[in-house]
Short mmCIF file of C-alpha atoms in Angstrom, two decimals:
data_model
loop_
_atom_site.label_atom_id
_atom_site.label_comp_id
_atom_site.label_asym_id
_atom_site.label_seq_id
_atom_site.Cartn_x
_atom_site.Cartn_y
_atom_site.Cartn_z
CA UNK X 1 64.81 -60.66 -48.92
CA UNK X 2 67.13 -57.08 -48.50
CA UNK X 3 66.94 -56.77 -44.17
CA UNK X 4 65.87 -52.62 -45.32
CA UNK X 5 63.31 -54.24 -46.12
CA UNK X 6 61.85 -56.06 -43.80
CA UNK X 7 62.81 -53.59 -41.05
CA UNK X 8 60.42 -51.29 -43.05
CA UNK X 9 58.06 -53.77 -42.96
CA UNK X 10 58.41 -54.28 -39.63
CA UNK X 11 58.51 -51.04 -38.81
CA UNK X 12 55.07 -50.75 -40.69
CA UNK X 13 53.74 -53.74 -39.19
CA UNK X 14 54.00 -51.99 -35.94
CA UNK X 15 52.74 -49.19 -36.85
CA UNK X 16 49.49 -50.11 -38.42
CA UNK X 17 49.57 -52.20 -34.98
CA UNK X 18 49.35 -48.64 -32.83
CA UNK X 19 47.71 -47.24 -34.90
CA UNK X 20 44.98 -49.78 -34.38
CA UNK X 21 45.44 -50.68 -30.86
CA UNK X 22 45.31 -46.40 -30.25
CA UNK X 23 42.00 -46.06 -32.41
CA UNK X 24 40.11 -49.33 -30.49
CA UNK X 25 41.53 -47.19 -27.21
CA UNK X 26 39.42 -44.24 -27.96
CA UNK X 27 36.97 -45.89 -29.09
CA UNK X 28 36.44 -48.10 -25.16
CA UNK X 29 36.72 -45.31 -23.41
CA UNK X 30 34.28 -43.40 -25.57
CA UNK X 31 31.85 -46.21 -25.44
CA UNK X 32 32.66 -46.52 -21.03
CA UNK X 33 31.91 -42.67 -20.68
CA UNK X 34 28.26 -43.28 -22.45
CA UNK X 35 27.57 -46.12 -20.42
CA UNK X 36 28.79 -44.28 -17.32
CA UNK X 37 26.79 -41.34 -18.57
CA UNK X 38 23.70 -44.00 -18.75
CA UNK X 39 23.82 -44.29 -15.83
CA UNK X 40 24.07 -41.58 -14.10
CA UNK X 41 20.77 -40.38 -16.67
CA UNK X 42 19.09 -43.82 -14.68
CA UNK X 43 19.76 -42.40 -11.43
CA UNK X 44 18.80 -39.15 -12.39
CA UNK X 45 15.59 -40.31 -13.96
CA UNK X 46 14.69 -42.66 -10.30
CA UNK X 47 15.70 -39.48 -8.44
CA UNK X 48 12.64 -37.14 -10.76
CA UNK X 49 9.89 -39.51 -10.22
CA UNK X 50 10.03 -39.69 -6.44
CA UNK X 51 9.52 -36.18 -6.91
CA UNK X 52 6.27 -36.05 -7.30
CA UNK X 53 5.26 -38.50 -4.25
CA UNK X 54 7.71 -35.90 -1.73
CA UNK X 55 5.37 -33.48 -3.28
CA UNK X 56 2.31 -34.95 -1.85
CA UNK X 57 3.82 -35.89 1.39
CA UNK X 58 4.51 -32.04 1.84
CA UNK X 59 1.81 -30.41 0.53
CA UNK X 60 -0.42 -29.91 3.57
CA UNK X 61 2.59 -29.04 5.70
CA UNK X 62 4.03 -25.97 3.74
CA UNK X 63 2.13 -25.13 0.18
CA UNK X 64 5.17 -22.93 -0.77
CA UNK X 65 7.91 -24.76 -0.61
CA UNK X 66 5.50 -27.75 -2.48
CA UNK X 67 4.40 -25.48 -4.99
CA UNK X 68 8.38 -23.90 -5.74
CA UNK X 69 9.89 -27.29 -6.15
CA UNK X 70 6.66 -28.82 -8.25
CA UNK X 71 7.72 -25.71 -10.37
CA UNK X 72 10.91 -26.55 -10.47
CA UNK X 73 9.77 -30.30 -11.93
CA UNK X 74 8.19 -29.20 -14.43
CA UNK X 75 10.93 -27.19 -16.06
CA UNK X 76 13.00 -30.35 -16.31
CA UNK X 77 13.71 -31.01 -20.05
CA UNK X 78 15.80 -33.87 -19.51
CA UNK X 79 18.59 -32.36 -21.97
CA UNK X 80 21.24 -35.28 -23.23
CA UNK X 81 23.75 -31.86 -23.12
CA UNK X 82 25.87 -33.09 -20.13
CA UNK X 83 25.90 -28.86 -19.42
CA UNK X 84 22.23 -28.09 -20.05
CA UNK X 85 21.48 -31.32 -17.87
CA UNK X 86 23.88 -29.95 -15.55
CA UNK X 87 22.57 -26.79 -14.92
CA UNK X 88 18.91 -28.39 -14.61
CA UNK X 89 19.24 -31.20 -11.98
CA UNK X 90 21.23 -28.28 -9.84
CA UNK X 91 18.50 -26.20 -9.46
CA UNK X 92 16.34 -29.97 -8.20
CA UNK X 93 18.55 -30.14 -5.98
CA UNK X 94 18.43 -27.64 -4.30
CA UNK X 95 14.30 -27.46 -4.40
CA UNK X 96 15.13 -31.25 -2.71
CA UNK X 97 17.27 -29.28 -0.53
CA UNK X 98 14.02 -26.66 0.61
CA UNK X 99 11.67 -29.12 0.83
CA UNK X 100 13.51 -31.38 3.30
CA UNK X 101 14.62 -28.25 5.39
CA UNK X 102 10.89 -27.79 5.44
CA UNK X 103 10.52 -31.20 7.81
CA UNK X 104 12.42 -30.37 10.43
CA UNK X 105 10.03 -27.35 10.56
CA UNK X 106 7.32 -29.55 11.28
CA UNK X 107 8.37 -33.08 13.21
CA UNK X 108 4.66 -34.06 12.16
CA UNK X 109 6.48 -35.08 8.85
CA UNK X 110 9.52 -36.06 10.18
CA UNK X 111 8.23 -38.43 12.17
CA UNK X 112 5.43 -39.79 9.00
CA UNK X 113 6.62 -43.10 8.08
CA UNK X 114 5.45 -42.54 4.42
CA UNK X 115 8.10 -39.36 4.42
CA UNK X 116 10.91 -41.36 5.80
CA UNK X 117 10.30 -43.41 3.54
CA UNK X 118 10.79 -40.88 0.25
CA UNK X 119 13.91 -39.38 2.86
CA UNK X 120 15.19 -43.42 2.72
CA UNK X 121 14.29 -43.87 -1.46
CA UNK X 122 15.95 -40.27 -1.90
CA UNK X 123 19.13 -40.98 -0.03
CA UNK X 124 19.57 -43.99 -2.16
CA UNK X 125 19.52 -42.27 -5.01
CA UNK X 126 21.44 -39.62 -4.43
CA UNK X 127 24.17 -42.32 -3.14
CA UNK X 128 23.39 -43.90 -6.76
CA UNK X 129 23.92 -40.34 -8.85
CA UNK X 130 27.15 -39.72 -6.87
CA UNK X 131 28.76 -43.14 -7.77
CA UNK X 132 27.55 -42.27 -11.59
CA UNK X 133 29.08 -39.41 -11.29
CA UNK X 134 32.60 -40.88 -9.91
CA UNK X 135 32.61 -43.83 -12.98
CA UNK X 136 31.74 -41.05 -15.23
CA UNK X 137 34.34 -38.63 -14.19
CA UNK X 138 36.49 -41.30 -13.54
CA UNK X 139 35.39 -41.97 -17.64
CA UNK X 140 36.49 -38.69 -19.25
CA UNK X 141 39.32 -38.15 -17.76
CA UNK X 142 41.28 -41.80 -18.80
CA UNK X 143 39.87 -40.01 -22.03
CA UNK X 144 40.97 -36.78 -21.74
CA UNK X 145 44.06 -37.66 -21.21
CA UNK X 146 44.46 -39.87 -24.07
CA UNK X 147 43.39 -37.27 -26.21
CA UNK X 148 45.86 -35.00 -25.28
CA UNK X 149 49.05 -37.70 -24.88
CA UNK X 150 51.57 -37.72 -27.72
CA UNK X 151 51.19 -39.29 -30.09
CA UNK X 152 47.79 -40.01 -29.11
CA UNK X 153 46.94 -37.02 -29.83
CA UNK X 154 47.53 -37.30 -33.94
CA UNK X 155 45.24 -39.99 -33.61
CA UNK X 156 42.53 -37.95 -31.63
CA UNK X 157 43.07 -34.73 -34.54
CA UNK X 158 42.98 -36.92 -36.91
CA UNK X 159 39.41 -38.61 -36.11
CA UNK X 160 37.74 -35.82 -34.64
CA UNK X 161 38.22 -37.58 -30.31
CA UNK X 162 37.88 -33.90 -28.43
CA UNK X 163 37.70 -33.51 -24.63
CA UNK X 164 34.73 -34.22 -23.03
CA UNK X 165 33.01 -32.42 -20.04
CA UNK X 166 33.63 -33.86 -16.61
CA UNK X 167 29.82 -33.68 -14.80
CA UNK X 168 29.89 -31.42 -11.63
#
């Protein structure tokens, strides 16, 4: 066999192997992003499910703040679009901060064992949301770096891999 044919076959083999490995890296990072988003979604659903209990605990002390949180939580659609979901969760977070501020104004509420348990659960859930958000953003960072890196960008363009948004 001629040396040029051997070189051509070797070059073709290396090129195909690189294409396969790079494509599989895109898929791996894409799946990690989906897994991380699922972690965020689970934590946010846990937080959302805790809200009615907080509302019941606060209602007797301050009906106004409870109404604000109730109306905010009723507007949650559970969107799968990241930018819409970030907006919804931001509104809920603001309302939750208002409810927790109410506890400062009402010492009886702050001393309630039920409210303290709910607040501890909320803090735990918020930590879970933060960890899941960090995992998600780390996965998005790796994926976006691969999308923008040459020559992987050629594969990204060919197969429609686009930069992902961070969850802020």
